[in-house]
mmCIF file of C-alpha atoms in Angstrom:
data_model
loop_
_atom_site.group_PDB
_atom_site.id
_atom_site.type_symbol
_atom_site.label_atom_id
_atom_site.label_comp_id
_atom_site.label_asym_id
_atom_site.label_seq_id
_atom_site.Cartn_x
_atom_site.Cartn_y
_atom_site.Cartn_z
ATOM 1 C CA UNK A 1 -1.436 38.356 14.074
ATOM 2 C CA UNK A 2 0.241 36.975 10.990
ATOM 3 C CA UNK A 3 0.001 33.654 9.206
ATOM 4 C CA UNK A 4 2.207 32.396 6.373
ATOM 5 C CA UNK A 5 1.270 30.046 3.949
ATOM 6 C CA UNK A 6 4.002 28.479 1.974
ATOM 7 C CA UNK A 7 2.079 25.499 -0.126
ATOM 8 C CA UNK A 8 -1.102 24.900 -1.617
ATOM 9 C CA UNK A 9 -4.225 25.439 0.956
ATOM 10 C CA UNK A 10 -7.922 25.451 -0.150
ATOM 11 C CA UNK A 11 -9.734 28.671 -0.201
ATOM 12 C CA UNK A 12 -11.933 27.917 2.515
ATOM 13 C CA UNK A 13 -9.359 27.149 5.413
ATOM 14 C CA UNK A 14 -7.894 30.496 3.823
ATOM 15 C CA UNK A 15 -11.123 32.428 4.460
ATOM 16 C CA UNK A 16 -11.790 31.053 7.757
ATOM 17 C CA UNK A 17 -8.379 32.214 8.788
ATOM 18 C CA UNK A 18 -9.212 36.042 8.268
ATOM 19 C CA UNK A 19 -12.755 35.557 9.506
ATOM 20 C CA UNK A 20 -10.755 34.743 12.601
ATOM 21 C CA UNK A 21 -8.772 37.686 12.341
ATOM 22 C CA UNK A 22 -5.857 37.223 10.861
ATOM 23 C CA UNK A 23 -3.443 38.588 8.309
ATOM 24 C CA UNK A 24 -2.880 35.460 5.931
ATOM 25 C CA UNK A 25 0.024 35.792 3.362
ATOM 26 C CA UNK A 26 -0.615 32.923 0.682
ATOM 27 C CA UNK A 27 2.098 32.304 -1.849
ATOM 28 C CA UNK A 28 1.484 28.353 -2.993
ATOM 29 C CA UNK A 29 5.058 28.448 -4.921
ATOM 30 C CA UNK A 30 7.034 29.703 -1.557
ATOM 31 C CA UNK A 31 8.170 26.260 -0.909
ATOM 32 C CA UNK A 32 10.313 26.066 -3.647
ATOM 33 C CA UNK A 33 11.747 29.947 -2.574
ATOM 34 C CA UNK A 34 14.282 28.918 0.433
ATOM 35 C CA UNK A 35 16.301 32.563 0.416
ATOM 36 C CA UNK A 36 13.102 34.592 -0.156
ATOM 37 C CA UNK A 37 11.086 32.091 2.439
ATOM 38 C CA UNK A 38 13.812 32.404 5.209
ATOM 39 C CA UNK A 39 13.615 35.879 4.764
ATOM 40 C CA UNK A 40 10.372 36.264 5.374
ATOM 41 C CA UNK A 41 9.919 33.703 8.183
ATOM 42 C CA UNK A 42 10.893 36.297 11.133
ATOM 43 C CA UNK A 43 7.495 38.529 10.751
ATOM 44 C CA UNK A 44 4.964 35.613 11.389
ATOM 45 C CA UNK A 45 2.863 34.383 14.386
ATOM 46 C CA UNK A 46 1.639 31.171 12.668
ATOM 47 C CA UNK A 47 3.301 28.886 9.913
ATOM 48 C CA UNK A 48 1.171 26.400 7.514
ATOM 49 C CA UNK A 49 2.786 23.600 5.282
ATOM 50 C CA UNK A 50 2.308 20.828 3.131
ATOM 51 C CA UNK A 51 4.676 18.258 1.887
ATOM 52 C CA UNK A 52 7.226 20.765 -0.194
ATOM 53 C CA UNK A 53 8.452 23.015 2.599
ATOM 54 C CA UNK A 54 11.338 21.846 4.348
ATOM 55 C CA UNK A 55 11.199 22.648 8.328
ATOM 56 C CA UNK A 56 14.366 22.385 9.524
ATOM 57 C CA UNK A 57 16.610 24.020 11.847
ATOM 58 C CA UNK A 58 17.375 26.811 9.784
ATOM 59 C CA UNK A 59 14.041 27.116 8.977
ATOM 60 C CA UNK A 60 12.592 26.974 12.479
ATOM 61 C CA UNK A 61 15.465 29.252 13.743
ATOM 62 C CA UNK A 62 14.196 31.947 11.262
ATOM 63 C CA UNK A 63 10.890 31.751 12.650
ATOM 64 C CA UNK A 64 11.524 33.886 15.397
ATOM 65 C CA UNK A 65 7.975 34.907 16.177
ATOM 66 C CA UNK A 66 5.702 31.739 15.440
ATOM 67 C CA UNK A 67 4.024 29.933 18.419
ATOM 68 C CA UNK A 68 2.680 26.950 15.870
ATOM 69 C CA UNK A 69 3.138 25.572 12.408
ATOM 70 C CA UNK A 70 0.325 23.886 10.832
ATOM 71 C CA UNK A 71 0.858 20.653 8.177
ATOM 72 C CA UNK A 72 -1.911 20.365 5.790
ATOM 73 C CA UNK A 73 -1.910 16.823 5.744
ATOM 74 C CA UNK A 74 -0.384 13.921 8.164
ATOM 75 C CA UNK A 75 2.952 12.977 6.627
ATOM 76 C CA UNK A 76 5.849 14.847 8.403
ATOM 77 C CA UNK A 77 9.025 13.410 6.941
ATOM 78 C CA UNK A 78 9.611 16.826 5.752
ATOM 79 C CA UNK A 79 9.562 18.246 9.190
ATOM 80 C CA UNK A 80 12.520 17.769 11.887
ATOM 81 C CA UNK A 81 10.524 16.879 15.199
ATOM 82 C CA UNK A 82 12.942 16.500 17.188
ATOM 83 C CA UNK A 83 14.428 20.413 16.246
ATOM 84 C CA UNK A 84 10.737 21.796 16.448
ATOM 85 C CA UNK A 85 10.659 20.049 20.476
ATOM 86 C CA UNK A 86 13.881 21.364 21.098
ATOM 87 C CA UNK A 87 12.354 24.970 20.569
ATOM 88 C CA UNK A 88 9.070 24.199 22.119
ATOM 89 C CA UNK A 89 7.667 24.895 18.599
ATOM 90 C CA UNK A 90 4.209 23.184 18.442
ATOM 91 C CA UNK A 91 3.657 21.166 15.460
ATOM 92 C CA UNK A 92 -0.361 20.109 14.517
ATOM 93 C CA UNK A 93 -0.864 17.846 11.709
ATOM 94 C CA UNK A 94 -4.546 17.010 9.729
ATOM 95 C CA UNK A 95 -5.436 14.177 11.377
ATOM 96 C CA UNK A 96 -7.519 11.588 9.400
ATOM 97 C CA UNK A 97 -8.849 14.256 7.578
ATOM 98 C CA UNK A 98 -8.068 12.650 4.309
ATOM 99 C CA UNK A 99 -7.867 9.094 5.028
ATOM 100 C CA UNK A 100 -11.100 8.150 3.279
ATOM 101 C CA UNK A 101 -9.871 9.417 -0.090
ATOM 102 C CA UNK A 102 -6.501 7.835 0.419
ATOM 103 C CA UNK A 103 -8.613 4.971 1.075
ATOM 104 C CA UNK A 104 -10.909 5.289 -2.014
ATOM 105 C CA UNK A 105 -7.631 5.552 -4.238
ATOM 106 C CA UNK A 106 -6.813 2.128 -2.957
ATOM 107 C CA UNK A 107 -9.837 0.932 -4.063
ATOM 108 C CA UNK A 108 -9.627 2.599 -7.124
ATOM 109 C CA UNK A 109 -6.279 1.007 -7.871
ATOM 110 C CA UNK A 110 -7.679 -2.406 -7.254
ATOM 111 C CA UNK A 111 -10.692 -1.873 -9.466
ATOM 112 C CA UNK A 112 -8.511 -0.852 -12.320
ATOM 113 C CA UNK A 113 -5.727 -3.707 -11.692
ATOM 114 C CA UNK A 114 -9.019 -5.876 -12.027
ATOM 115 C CA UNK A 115 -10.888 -4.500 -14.940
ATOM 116 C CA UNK A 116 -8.719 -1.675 -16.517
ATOM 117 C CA UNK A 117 -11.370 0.247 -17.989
ATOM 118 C CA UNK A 118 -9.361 3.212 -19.368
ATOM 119 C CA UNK A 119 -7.477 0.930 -20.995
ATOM 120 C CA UNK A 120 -10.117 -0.962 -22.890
ATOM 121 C CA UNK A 121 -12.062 2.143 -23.627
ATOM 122 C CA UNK A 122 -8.755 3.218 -25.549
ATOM 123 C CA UNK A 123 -8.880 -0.018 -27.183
ATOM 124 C CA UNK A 124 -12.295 0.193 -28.631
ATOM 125 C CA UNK A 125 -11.423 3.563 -29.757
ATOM 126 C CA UNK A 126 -8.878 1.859 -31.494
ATOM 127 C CA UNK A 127 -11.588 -0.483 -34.102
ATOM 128 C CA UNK A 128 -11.313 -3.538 -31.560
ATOM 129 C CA UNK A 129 -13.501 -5.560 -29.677
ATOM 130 C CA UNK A 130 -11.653 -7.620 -27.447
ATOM 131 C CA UNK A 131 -13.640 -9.452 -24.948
ATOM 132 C CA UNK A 132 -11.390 -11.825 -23.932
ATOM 133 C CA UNK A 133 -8.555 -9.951 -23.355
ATOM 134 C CA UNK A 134 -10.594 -7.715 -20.895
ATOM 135 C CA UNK A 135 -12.081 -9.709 -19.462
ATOM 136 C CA UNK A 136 -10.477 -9.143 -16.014
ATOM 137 C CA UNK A 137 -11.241 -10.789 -12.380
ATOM 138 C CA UNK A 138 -13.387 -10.048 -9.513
ATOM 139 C CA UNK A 139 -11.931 -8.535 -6.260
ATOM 140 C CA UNK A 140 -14.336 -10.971 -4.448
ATOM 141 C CA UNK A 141 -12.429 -14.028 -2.509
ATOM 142 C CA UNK A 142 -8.819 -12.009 -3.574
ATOM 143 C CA UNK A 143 -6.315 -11.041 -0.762
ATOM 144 C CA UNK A 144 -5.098 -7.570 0.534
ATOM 145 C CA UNK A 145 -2.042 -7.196 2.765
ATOM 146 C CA UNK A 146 -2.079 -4.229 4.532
ATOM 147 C CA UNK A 147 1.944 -2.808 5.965
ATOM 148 C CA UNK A 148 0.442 -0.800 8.294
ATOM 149 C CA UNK A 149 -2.782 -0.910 10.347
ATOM 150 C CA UNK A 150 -3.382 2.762 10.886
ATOM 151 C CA UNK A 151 -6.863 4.837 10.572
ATOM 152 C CA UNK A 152 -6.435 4.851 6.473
ATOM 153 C CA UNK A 153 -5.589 0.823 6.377
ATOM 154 C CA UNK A 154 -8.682 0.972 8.549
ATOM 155 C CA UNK A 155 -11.278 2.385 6.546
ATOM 156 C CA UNK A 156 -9.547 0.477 3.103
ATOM 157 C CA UNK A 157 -10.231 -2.656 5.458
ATOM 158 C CA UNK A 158 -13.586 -2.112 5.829
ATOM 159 C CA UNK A 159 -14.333 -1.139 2.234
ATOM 160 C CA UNK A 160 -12.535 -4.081 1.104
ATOM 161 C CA UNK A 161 -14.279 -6.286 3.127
ATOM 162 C CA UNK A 162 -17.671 -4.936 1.465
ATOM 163 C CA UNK A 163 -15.905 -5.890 -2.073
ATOM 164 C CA UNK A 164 -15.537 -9.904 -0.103
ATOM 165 C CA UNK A 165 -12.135 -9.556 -0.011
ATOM 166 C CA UNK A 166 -10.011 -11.505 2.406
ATOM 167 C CA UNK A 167 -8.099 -8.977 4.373
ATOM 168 C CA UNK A 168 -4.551 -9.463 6.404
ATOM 169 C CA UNK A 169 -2.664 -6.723 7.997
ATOM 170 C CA UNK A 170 0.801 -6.237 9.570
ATOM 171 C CA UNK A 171 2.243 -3.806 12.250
ATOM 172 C CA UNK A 172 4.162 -4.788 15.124
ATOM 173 C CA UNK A 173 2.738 -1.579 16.815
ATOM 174 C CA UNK A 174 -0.664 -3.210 16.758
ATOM 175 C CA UNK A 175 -2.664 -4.893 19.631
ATOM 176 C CA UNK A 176 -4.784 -8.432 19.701
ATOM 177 C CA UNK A 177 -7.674 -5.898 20.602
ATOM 178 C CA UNK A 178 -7.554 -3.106 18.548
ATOM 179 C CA UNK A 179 -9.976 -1.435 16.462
ATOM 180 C CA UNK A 180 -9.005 -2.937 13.108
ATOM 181 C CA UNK A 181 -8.306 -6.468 14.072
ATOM 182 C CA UNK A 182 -11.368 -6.774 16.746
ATOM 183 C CA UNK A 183 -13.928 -4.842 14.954
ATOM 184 C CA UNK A 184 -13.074 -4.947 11.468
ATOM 185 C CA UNK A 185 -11.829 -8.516 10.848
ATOM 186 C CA UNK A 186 -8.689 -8.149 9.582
ATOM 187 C CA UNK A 187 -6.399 -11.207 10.091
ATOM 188 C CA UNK A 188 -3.117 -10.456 11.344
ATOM 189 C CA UNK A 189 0.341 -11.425 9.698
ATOM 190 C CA UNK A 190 3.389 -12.412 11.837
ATOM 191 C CA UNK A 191 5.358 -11.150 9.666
ATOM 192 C CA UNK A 192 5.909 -9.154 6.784
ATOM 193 C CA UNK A 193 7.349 -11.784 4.590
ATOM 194 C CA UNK A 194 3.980 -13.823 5.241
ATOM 195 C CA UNK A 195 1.595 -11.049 3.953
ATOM 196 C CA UNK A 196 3.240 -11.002 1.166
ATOM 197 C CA UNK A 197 3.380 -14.104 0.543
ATOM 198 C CA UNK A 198 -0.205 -14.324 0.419
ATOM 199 C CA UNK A 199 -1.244 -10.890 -0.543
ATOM 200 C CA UNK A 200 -2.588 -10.619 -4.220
ATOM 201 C CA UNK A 201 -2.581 -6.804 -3.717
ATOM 202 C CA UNK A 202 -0.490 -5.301 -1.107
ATOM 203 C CA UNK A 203 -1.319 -1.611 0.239
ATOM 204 C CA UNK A 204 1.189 0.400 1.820
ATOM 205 C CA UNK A 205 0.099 2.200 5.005
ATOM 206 C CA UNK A 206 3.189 3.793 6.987
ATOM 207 C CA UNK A 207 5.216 6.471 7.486
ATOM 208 C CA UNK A 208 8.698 7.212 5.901
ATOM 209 C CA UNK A 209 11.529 6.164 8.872
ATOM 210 C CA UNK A 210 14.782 5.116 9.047
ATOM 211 C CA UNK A 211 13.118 1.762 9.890
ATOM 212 C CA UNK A 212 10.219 1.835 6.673
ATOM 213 C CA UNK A 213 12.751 3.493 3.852
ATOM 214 C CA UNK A 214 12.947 0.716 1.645
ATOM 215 C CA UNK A 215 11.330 -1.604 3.151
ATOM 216 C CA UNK A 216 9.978 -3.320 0.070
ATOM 217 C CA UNK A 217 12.599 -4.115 -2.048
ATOM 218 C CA UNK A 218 14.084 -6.832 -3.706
ATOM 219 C CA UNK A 219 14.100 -9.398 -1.140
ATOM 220 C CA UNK A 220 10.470 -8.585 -0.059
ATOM 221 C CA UNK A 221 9.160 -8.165 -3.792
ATOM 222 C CA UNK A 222 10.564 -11.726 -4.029
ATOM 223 C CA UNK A 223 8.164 -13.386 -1.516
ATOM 224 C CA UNK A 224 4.785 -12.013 -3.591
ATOM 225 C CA UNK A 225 3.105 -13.437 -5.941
ATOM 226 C CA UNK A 226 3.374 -13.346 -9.882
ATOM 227 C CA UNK A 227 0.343 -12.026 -10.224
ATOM 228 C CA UNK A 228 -0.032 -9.279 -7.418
ATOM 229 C CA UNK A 229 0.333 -5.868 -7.010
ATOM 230 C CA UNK A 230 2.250 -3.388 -5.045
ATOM 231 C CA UNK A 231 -0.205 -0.095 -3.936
ATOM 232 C CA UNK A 232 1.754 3.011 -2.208
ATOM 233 C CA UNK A 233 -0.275 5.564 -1.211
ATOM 234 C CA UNK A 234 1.770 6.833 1.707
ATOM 235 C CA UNK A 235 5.638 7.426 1.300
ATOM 236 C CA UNK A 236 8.138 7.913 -1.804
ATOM 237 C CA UNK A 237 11.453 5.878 -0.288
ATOM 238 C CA UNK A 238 9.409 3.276 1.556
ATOM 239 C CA UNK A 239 9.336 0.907 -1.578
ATOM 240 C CA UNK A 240 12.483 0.819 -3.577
ATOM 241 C CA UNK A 241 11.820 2.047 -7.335
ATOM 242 C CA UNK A 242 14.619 0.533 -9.037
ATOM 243 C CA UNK A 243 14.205 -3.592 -7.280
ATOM 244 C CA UNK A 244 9.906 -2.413 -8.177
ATOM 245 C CA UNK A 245 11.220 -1.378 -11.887
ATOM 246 C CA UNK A 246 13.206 -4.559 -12.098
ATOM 247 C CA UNK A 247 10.622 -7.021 -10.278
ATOM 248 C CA UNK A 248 7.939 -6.058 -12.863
ATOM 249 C CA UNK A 249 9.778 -6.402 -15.762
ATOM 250 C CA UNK A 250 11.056 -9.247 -14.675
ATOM 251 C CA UNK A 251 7.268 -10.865 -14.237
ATOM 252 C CA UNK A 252 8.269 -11.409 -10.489
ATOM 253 C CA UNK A 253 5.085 -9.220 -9.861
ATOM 254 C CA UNK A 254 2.398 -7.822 -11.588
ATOM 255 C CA UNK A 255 2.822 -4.066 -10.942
ATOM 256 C CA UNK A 256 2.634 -0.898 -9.413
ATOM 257 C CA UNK A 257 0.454 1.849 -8.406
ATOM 258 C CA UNK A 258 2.283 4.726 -7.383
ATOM 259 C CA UNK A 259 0.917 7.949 -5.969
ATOM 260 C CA UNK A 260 3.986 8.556 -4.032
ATOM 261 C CA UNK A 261 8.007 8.826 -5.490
ATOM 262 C CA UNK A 262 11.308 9.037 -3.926
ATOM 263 C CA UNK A 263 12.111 11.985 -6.320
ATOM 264 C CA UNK A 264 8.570 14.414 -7.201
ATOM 265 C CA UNK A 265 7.959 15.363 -10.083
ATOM 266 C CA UNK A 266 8.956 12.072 -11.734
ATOM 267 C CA UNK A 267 11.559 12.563 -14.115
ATOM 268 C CA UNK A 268 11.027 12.017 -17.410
ATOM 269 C CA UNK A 269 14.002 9.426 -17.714
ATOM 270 C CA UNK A 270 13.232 8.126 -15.141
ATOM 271 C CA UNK A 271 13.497 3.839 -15.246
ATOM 272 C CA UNK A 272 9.620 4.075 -13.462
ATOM 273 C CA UNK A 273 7.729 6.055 -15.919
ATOM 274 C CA UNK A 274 9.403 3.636 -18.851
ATOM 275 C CA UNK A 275 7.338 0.882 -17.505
ATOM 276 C CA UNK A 276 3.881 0.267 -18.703
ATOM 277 C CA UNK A 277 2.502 -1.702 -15.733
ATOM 278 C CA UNK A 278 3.781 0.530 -13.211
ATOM 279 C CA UNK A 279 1.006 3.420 -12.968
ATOM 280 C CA UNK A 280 1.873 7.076 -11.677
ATOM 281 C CA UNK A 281 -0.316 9.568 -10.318
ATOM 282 C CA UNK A 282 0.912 12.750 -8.863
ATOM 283 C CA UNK A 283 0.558 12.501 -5.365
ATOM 284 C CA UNK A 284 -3.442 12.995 -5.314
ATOM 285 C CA UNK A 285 -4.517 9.962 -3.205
ATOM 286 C CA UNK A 286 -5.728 12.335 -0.065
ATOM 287 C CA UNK A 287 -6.290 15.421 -2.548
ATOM 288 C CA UNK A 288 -10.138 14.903 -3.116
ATOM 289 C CA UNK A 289 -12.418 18.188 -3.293
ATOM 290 C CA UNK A 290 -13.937 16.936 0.185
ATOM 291 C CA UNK A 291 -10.592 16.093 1.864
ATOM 292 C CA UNK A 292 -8.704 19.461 0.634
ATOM 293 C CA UNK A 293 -12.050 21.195 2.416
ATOM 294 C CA UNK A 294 -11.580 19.428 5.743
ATOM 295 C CA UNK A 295 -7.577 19.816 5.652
ATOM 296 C CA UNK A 296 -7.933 23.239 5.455
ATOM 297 C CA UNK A 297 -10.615 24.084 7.963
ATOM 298 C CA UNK A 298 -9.168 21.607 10.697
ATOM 299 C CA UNK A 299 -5.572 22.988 10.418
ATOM 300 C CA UNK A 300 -7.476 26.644 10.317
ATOM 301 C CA UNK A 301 -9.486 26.231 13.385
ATOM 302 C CA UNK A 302 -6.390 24.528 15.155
ATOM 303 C CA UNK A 303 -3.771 26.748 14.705
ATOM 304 C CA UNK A 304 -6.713 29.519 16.076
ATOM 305 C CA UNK A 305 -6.887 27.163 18.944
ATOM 306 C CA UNK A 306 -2.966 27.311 19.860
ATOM 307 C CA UNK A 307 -2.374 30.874 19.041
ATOM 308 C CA UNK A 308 -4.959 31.855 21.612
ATOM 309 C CA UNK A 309 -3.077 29.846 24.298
ATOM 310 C CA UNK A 310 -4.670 26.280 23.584
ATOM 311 C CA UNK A 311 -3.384 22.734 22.765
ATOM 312 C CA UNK A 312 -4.583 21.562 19.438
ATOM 313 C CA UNK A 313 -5.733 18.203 19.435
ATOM 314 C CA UNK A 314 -3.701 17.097 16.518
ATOM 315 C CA UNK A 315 -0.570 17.857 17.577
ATOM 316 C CA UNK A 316 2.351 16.169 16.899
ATOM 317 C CA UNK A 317 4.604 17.498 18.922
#
């Protein structure tokens, strides 16, 4: 059997694909090749993706022969589930296998918000020796509001909560007894507006919808604090850019870390990459050596598992 693989994959998910077996076809540009993609969609048993590839109708029509396509990595805004039920066309996604580097990147951003290292070393380089103005604040006793209380706001809970950090989370889809409020001590919010309210860094932790796109925006960005920070690790579109660009240079907030844009690459004009407190990084929150391995070897071994008549345990649909 035949697997196609239109985006980036790491070479040992690769491997163990042929030590299964199977004929793997690797081309990490495809994704941005719709005619030559579509073309050759119809000759494959198995399909893996990332975040590029656009599975749509068109595209799942084309795929003729595939019993499963794989997503190396757990966002699937670029995929149309409802199409992919409609053709019975199993869908398996990386569960959790990068969530502790997307939570390590939130800690990360923190830690430079706090003490912006980088920047000082670049500084000294410079002939100076300012103490004062770096001296920075301690994460210890600050706030982080979590918009979302999934497995990544999870384990950034608990590693917050090692830093002393008061933690508060929101998600209506969220019980009184689950994991992260009974075991890891996060507070809950009411509501949205409250979290930010008290949040001195709030991390993003939910999936693009209808009901998430641009959910932080101007009104929202008006309830934080002048001081605090917006952290989006998960979605481009789920925090409006241009009420973020405006907000910060406005000293409403802060500023920005952004690992995630409504448009990727960034362009160059772009109002976001004109604004010094607003930091970009190009979607590499869940891209760590380790987490790269583990995507590749779990989608690997689970689209084996459904192409020799099982049911992956991370499917999706």
């Amino acid at each position: 059997m035949k697997i196609l693989v239109t985006e980036l994959m790491w070479e040992d998910g690769i491997e163990e694909l042929r030590r299964l077996g199977y004929t793997v076809d690797y081309d990490m540009e495809l994704s941005r090749k719709r005619e030559e993609l579509l073309k050759l969609l119809p000759d494959y048993d198995a399909l893996i993706v990332r975040n590029e590839t656009r599975v749509d109708s068109e595209f799942l029509d084309a795929a003729k022969k595939a019993r499963v396509i794989g997503r190396l990595g757990v966002g699937l805004d670029n995929i149309d589930l409802e199409a992919a039920k409609e053709r019975n066309m199993p869908v398996i996604s990386a569960k959790n296998a990068n969530a502790t580097s997307v939570a390590e990147y939130v800690m990360a951003a923190m830690l430079d918000a706090s003490r912006p290292l980088s920047d000082a070393d670049a500084d000294v380089r410079k002939g100076n020796w300012d103490r004062k103005f770096f001296t920075g604040y301690e994460l210890n006793k600050r706030t982080l509001g979590l918009v979302g209380m999934g497995e990544i706001a999870n384990r950034v809970a608990r590693r917050a909560k090692a830093f002393g950090m008061n933690v508060i989370g929101y998600d209506p889809f969220v019980a009184p007894f689950d994991h992260i409020l009974a075991e890891t001590g996060v507070r809950p919010a009411e509501t949205l507006d409250e979290l930010l309210s008290e949040s001195d860094f709030v991390s993003v932790h939910v999936p693009l919808t209808k009901s998430t796109k641009h959910m932080i925006n101007k009104d929202k960005l008006s309830k934080m604090k002048r001081h605090a920070y917006v952290i989006n690790s998960a979605r481009g579109g789920i925090v409006h850019e241009q009420d973020l660009v405006d907000a910060v240079q406005s000293e409403k907030i802060a500023g920005a870390y952004l690992d995630v844009l409504e448009k990727e690459p960034v362009e160059q004009d772009s109002a976001l990459a004109q604004v010094e407190s607003i930091r970009l990084s190009p979607h590499i929150a869940g891209l760590t050596d380790e987490a790269q391995s583990r995507t590749a070897m779990l989608i690997a071994q689970e689209v084996d598992r459904v192409l020799n008549g099982g049911k992956s345990i991370c499917a999706v649909v």
